[in-house]
Short mmCIF file of C-alpha atoms and ligand atoms in Angstrom, two decimals:
data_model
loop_
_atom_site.label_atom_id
_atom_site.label_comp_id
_atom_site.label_asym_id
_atom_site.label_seq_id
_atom_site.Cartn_x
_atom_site.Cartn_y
_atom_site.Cartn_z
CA UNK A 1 0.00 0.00 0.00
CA UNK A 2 1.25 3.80 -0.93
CA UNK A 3 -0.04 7.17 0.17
CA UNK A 4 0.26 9.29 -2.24
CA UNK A 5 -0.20 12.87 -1.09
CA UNK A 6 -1.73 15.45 -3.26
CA UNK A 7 -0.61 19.43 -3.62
CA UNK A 8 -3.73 21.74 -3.29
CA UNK A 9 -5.27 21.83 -6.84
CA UNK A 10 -8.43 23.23 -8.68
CA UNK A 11 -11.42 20.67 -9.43
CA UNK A 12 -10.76 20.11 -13.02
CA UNK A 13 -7.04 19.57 -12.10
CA UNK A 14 -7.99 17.02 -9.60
CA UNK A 15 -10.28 14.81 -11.85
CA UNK A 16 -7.66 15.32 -14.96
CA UNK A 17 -4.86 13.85 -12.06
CA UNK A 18 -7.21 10.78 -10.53
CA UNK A 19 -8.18 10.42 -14.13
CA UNK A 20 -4.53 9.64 -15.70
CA UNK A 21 -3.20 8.19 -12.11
CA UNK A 22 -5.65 5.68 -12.50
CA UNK A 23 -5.35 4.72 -16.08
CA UNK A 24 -1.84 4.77 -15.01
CA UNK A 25 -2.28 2.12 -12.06
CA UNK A 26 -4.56 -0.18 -14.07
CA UNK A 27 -1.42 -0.81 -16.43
CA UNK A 28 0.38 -2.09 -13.31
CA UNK A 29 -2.30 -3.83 -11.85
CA UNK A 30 -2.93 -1.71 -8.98
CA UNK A 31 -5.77 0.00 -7.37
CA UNK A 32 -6.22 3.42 -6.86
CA UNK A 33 -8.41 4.95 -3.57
CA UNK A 34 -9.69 7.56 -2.23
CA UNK A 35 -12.07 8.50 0.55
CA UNK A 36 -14.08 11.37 -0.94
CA UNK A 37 -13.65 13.53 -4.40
CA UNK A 38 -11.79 15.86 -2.49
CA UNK A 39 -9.59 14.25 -0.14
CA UNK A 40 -6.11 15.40 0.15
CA UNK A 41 -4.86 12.12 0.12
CA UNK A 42 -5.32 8.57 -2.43
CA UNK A 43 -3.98 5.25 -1.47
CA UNK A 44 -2.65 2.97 -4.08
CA UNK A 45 -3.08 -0.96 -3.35
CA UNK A 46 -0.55 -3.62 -5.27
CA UNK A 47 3.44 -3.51 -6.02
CA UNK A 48 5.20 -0.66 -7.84
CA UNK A 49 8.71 -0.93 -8.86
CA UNK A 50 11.63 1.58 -7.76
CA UNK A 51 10.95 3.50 -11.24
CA UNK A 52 7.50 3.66 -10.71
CA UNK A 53 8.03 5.51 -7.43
CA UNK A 54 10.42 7.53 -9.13
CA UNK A 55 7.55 8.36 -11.62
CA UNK A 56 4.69 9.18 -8.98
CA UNK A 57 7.31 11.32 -7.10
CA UNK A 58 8.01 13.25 -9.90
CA UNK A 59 4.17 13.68 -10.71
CA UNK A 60 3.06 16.91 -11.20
CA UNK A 61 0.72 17.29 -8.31
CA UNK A 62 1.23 14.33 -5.80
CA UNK A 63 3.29 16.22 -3.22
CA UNK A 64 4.70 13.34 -1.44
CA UNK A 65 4.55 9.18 -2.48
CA UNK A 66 4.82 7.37 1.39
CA UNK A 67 5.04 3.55 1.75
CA UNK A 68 2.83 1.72 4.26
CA UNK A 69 5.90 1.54 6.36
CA UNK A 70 7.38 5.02 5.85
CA UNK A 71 9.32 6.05 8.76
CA UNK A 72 8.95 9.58 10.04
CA UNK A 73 9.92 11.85 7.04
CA UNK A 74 8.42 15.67 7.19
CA UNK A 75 10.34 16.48 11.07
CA UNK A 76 12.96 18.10 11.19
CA UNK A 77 16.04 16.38 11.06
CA UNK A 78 18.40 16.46 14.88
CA UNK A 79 19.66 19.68 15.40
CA UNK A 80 23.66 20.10 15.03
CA UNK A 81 25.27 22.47 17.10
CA UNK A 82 23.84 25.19 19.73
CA UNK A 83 20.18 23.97 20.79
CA UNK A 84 18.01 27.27 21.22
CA UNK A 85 17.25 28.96 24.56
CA UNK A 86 15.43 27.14 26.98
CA UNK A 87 11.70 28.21 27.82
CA UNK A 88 10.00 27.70 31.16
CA UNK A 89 5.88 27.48 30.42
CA UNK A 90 4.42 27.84 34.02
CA UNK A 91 0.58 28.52 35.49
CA UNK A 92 -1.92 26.38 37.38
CA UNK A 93 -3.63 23.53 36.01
CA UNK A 94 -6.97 24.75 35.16
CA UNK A 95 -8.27 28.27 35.04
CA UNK A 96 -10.15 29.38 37.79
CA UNK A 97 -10.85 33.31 39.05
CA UNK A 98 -9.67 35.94 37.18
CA UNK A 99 -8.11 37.90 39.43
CA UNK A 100 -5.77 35.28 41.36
CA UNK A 101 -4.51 34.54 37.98
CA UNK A 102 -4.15 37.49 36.86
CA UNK A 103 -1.63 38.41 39.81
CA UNK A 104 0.00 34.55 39.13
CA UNK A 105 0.74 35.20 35.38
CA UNK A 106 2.58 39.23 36.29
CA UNK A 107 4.56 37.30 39.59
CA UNK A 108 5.14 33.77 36.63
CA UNK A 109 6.58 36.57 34.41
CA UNK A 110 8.60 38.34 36.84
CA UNK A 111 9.75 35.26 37.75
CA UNK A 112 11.53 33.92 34.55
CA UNK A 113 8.04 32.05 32.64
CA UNK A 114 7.79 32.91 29.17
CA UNK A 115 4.06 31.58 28.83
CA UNK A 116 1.11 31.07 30.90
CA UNK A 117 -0.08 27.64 31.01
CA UNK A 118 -3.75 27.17 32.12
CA UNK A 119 -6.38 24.62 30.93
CA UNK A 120 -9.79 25.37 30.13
CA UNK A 121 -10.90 22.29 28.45
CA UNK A 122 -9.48 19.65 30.69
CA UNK A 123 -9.40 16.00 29.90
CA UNK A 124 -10.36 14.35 33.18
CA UNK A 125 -10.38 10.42 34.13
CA UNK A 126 -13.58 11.08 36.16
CA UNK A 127 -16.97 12.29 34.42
CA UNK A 128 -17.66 13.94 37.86
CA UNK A 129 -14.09 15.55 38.28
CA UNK A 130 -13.74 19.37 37.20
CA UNK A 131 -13.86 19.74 33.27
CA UNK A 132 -12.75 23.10 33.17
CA UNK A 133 -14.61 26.42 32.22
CA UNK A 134 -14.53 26.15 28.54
CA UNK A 135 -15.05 29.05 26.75
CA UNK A 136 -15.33 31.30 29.21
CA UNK A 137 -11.66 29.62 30.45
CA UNK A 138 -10.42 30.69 27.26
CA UNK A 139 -11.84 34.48 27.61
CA UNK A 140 -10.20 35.05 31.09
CA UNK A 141 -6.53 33.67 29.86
CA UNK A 142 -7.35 36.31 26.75
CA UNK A 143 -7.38 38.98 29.45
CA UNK A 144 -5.17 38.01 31.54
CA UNK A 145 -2.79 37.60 28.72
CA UNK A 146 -3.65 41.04 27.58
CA UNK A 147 -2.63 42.47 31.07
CA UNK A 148 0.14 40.42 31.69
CA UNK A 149 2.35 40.22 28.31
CA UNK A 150 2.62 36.64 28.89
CA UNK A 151 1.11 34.77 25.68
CA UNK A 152 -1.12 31.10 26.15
CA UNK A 153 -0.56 28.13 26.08
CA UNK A 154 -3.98 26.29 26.50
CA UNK A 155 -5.17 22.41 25.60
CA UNK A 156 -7.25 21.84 22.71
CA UNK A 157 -9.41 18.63 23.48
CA UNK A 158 -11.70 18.45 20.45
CA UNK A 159 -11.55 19.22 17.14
CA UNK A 160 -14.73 21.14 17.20
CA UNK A 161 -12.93 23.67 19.63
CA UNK A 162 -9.76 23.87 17.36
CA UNK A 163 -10.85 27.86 16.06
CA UNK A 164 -12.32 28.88 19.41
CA UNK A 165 -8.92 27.51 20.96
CA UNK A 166 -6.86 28.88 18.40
CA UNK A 167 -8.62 32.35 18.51
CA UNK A 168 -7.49 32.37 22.50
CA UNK A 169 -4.02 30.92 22.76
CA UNK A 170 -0.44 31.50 21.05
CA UNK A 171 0.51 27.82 21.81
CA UNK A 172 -1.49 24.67 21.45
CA UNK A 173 -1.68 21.92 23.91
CA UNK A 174 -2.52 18.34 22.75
CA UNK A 175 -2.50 16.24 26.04
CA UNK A 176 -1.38 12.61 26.86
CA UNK A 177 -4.61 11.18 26.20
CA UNK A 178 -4.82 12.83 23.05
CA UNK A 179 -1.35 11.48 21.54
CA UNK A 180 -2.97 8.92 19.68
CA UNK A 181 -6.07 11.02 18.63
CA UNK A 182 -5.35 10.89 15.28
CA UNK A 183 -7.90 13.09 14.18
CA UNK A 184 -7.12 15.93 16.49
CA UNK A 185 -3.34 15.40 15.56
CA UNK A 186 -4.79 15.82 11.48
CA UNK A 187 -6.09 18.83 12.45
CA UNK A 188 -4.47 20.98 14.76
CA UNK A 189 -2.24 22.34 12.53
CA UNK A 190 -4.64 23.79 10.16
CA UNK A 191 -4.75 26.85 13.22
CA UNK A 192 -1.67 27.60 11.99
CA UNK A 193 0.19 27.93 15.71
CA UNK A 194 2.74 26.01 17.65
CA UNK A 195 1.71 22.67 19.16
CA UNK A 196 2.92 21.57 21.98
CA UNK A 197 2.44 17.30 21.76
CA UNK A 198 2.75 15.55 24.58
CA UNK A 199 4.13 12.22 25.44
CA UNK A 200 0.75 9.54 25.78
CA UNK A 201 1.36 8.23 29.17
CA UNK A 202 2.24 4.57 27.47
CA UNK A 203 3.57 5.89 24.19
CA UNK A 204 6.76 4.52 23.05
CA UNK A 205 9.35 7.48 21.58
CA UNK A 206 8.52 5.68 18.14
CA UNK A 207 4.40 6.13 18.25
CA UNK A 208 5.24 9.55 20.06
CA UNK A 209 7.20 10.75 16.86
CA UNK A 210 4.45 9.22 14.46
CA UNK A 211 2.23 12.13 16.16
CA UNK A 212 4.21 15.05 15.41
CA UNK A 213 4.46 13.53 12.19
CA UNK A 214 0.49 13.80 12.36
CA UNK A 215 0.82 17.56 13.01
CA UNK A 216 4.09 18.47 11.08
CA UNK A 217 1.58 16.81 7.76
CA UNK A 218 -1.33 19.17 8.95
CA UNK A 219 0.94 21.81 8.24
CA UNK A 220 1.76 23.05 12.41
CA UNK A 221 4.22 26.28 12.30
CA UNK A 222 6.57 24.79 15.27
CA UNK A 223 6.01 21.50 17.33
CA UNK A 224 7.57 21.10 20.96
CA UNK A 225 7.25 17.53 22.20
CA UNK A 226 6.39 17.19 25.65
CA UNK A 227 7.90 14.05 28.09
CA UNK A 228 5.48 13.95 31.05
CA UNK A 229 6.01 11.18 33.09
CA UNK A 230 4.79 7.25 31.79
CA UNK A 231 2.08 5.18 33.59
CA UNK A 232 3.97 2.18 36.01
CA UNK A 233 3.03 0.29 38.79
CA UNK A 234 4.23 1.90 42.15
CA UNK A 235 1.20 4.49 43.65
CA UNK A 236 4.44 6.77 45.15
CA UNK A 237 4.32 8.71 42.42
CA UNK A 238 1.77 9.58 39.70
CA UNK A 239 4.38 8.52 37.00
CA UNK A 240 7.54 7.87 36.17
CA UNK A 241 9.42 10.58 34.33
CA UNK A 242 11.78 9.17 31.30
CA UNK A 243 14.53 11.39 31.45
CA UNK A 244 16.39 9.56 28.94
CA UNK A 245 13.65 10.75 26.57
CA UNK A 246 15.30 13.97 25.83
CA UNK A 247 18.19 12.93 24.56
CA UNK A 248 16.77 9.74 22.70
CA UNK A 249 13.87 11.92 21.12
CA UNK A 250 17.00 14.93 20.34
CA UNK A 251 18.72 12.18 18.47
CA UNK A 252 15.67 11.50 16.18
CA UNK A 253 14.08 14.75 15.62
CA UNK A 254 15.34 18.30 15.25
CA UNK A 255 12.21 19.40 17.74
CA UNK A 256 12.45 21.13 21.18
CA UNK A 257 11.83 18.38 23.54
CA UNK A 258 10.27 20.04 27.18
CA UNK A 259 9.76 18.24 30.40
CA UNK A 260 6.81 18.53 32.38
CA UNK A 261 7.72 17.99 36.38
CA UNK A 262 4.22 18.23 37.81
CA UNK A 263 2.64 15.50 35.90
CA UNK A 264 6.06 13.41 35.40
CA UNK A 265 5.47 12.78 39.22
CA UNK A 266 2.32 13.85 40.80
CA UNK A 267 3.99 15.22 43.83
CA UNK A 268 5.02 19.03 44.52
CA UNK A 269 7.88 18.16 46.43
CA UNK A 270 9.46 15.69 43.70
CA UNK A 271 8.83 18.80 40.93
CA UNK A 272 12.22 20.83 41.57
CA UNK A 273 14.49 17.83 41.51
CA UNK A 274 13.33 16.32 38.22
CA UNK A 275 13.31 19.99 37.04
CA UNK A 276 16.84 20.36 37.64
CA UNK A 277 17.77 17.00 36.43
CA UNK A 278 15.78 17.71 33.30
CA UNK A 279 17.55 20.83 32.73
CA UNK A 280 20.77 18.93 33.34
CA UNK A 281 19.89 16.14 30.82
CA UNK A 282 19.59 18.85 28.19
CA UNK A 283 15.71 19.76 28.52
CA UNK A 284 14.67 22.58 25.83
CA UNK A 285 12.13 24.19 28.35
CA UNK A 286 9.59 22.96 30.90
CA UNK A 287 5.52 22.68 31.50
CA UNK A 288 5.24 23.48 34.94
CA UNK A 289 2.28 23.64 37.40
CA UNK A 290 1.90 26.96 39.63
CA UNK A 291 -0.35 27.86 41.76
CA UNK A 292 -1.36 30.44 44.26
CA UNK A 293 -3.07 28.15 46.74
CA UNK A 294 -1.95 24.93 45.82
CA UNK A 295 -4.29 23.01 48.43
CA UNK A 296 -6.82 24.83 46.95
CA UNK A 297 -6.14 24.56 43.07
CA UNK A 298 -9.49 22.96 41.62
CA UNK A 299 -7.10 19.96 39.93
CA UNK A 300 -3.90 18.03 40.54
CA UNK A 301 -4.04 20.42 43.72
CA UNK A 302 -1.05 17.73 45.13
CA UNK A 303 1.42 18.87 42.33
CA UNK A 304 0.89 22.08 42.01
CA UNK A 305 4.56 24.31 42.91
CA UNK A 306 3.90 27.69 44.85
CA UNK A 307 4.72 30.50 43.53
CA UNK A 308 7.58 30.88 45.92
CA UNK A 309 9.32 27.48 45.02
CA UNK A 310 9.24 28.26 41.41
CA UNK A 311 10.87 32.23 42.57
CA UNK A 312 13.13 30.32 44.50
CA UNK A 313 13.95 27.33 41.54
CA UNK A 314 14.70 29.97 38.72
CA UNK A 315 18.69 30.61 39.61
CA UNK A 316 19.26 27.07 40.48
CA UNK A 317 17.93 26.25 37.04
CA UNK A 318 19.81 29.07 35.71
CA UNK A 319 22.81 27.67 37.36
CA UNK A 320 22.10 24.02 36.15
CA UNK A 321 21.63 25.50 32.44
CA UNK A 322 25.08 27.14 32.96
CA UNK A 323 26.74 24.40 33.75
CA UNK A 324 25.94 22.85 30.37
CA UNK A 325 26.10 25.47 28.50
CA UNK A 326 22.66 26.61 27.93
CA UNK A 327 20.63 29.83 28.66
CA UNK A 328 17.49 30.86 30.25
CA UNK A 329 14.64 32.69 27.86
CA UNK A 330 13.75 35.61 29.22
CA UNK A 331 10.14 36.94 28.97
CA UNK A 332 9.62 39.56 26.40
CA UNK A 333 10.05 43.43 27.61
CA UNK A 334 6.81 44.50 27.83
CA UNK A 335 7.24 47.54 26.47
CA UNK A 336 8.03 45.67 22.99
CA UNK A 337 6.04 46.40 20.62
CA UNK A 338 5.30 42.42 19.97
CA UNK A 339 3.67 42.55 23.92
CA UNK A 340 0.84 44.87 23.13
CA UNK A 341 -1.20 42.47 21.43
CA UNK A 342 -0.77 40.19 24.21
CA UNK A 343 -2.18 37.36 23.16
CA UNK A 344 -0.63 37.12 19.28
CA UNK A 345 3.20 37.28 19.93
CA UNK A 346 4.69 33.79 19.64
CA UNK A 347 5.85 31.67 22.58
C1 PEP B 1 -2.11 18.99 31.75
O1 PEP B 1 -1.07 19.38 31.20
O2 PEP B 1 -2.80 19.69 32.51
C2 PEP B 1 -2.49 17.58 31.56
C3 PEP B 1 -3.75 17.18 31.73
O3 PEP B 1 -1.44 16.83 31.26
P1 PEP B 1 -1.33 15.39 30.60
O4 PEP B 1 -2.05 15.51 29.29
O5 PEP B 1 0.14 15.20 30.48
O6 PEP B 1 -1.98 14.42 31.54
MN1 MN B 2 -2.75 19.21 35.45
#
């Protein structure tokens, strides 16, 4: 079986294309398939020979000729030399009142973060556990982002919600449980803004890569993959967190790979360690959970950092970074001109 994936073409082009690709495939005994008139991609059943790849390839208007068993092939290949600055993403799991956020996103920035993080669609194990405030989640981080500088970074659960998301945030989130959400991953990009993927909770670093394949194809601007801690069997902590991921998923893909502390272990007081080690392991920025209260946070209250850990991790992080040889991002200068938008300057 080969994809064959097809450049963006007018109607008539398209049914003068299927029409000679499938005279085309009948010579060689294949079969030629396609989901709807209009779908972006056909799939060819039977054998072709080395030439006849080189043919399709060379078609004019199939964009890209995949086998069944194509590894990854649209990432970036592993960066050589410097890796970029590293980014620390911080804010509370889910939104909640305005104002307490507010005041967390200025002291998040003043403290080193680069982004708020704050869910308003929240993918919860329980039915009866907090969901989030939806929408009107995604209007308060709009405002607070306004009044802060600090740009979004929000989850995108649905499909459906992909332009309401998108209309909100600067970054996208696509959680653990989404990973293998194939249809969210085919779509995401089309909101043209950075994705950040993150690691299913079970995912090998093989099906994790096949996802930002999903996204790089749907055309996302930037993808930052996202180790959070894998599913095991001791209830200590929430998860184990695969350090050796960084460096294993840096060797395969030229993406930013970012650690998340608060999920990779469930616990507040196990969050600066593994944030330090992270940074040490060669971490391209972090997802960290913040929050005012944390014993009152409205979910994963029992990994939540307060705000004066995360003042108090920044220099040791700094230090870490130092020590091999990488830098800090610093938030943007609000009086840039980039900030005044708030919400529409990249992360
Ligand atoms: C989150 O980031 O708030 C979250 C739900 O994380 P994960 O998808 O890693 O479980
Ligand atoms: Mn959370």
């Amino acid at each position: 079986m080969y994809q064959l994936r097809l450049d963006s073409l007018s109607p008539d082009a398209r049914v003068a294309l299927l029409t000679e690709l499938s005279a085309w495939a009948e010579v060689r005994e294949c079969r030629l398939a396609t989901i709807s008139a209009d779908a972006e991609v056909l799939y060819l059943h039977g054998n072709l020979s080395p030439a006849d790849l080189d043919a399709l390839a060379a078609w004019s208007g199939v964009a890209m000729v995949s086998r069944e068993d194509a590894r990854p092939q649209v990432l970036p290949a592993p960066m050589s030399g410097a890796r970029p600055a590293v980014r620390m993403i911080a804010g509370p799991c889910s939104v909640e009142e305005e104002d307490e956020l507010l005041e967390l996103a200025v002291a998040l920035r003043n403290a080193g973060a680069v982004a708020l993080r704050g869910g308003a669609f929240k993918p919860r194990t329980s039915p009866y556990s907090f969901q989030g405030l939806g929408r009107t989640g995604l209007e308060t981080l709009a405002r607070v982002s306004a009044q802060s500088g600090l740009p979004i970074v929000t989850e995108v659960l649905d499909p459906r919600d992909l332009d309401i998301v998108a209309e909100h945030a600067s970054m996208l989130q696509i959680g653990s449980r989404n990973m293998s959400n194939s249809a969210l991953l085919k779509e995401v990009g089309r909101a043209g803004k950075p994705v950040l993927l993150k690691r299913g909770m079970s995912a090998t670093l093989e099906e994790f890569l096949y996802a930002a394949e999903y996204v790089a194809l749907g055309g996302a601007p930037e993808i930052m993959l996202c180790e959070r801690g894998l599913r095991h069997f001791d209830p200590a902590v929430r998860n184990v967190l695969d350090l050796s991921a960084i460096p294993a998923l840096q060797a395969r893909a030229g993406l930013p790979v970012f650690v998340d502390p608060s999920h990779g272990t469930g616990v507040a007081s196990l969050v600066p360690s593994m944030m330090l080690a992270a940074a040490a392991a060669g971490a391209d920025g972090f997802l960290v959970e913040v929050h005012a209260h944390p014993q009152a946070a409205w979910s994963d209250a029992s990994q939540a950092l307060p705000l004066t850990h995360f003042r108090d991790l920044q220099p040791q992080v700094a230090r870490v970074l130092e020590a091999v040889g990488r830098t800090l991002e610093l938030p943007q200068d609000l009086s840039s001109p980039s900030v005044e938008a708030g919400r529409s300057h990249n992360v």
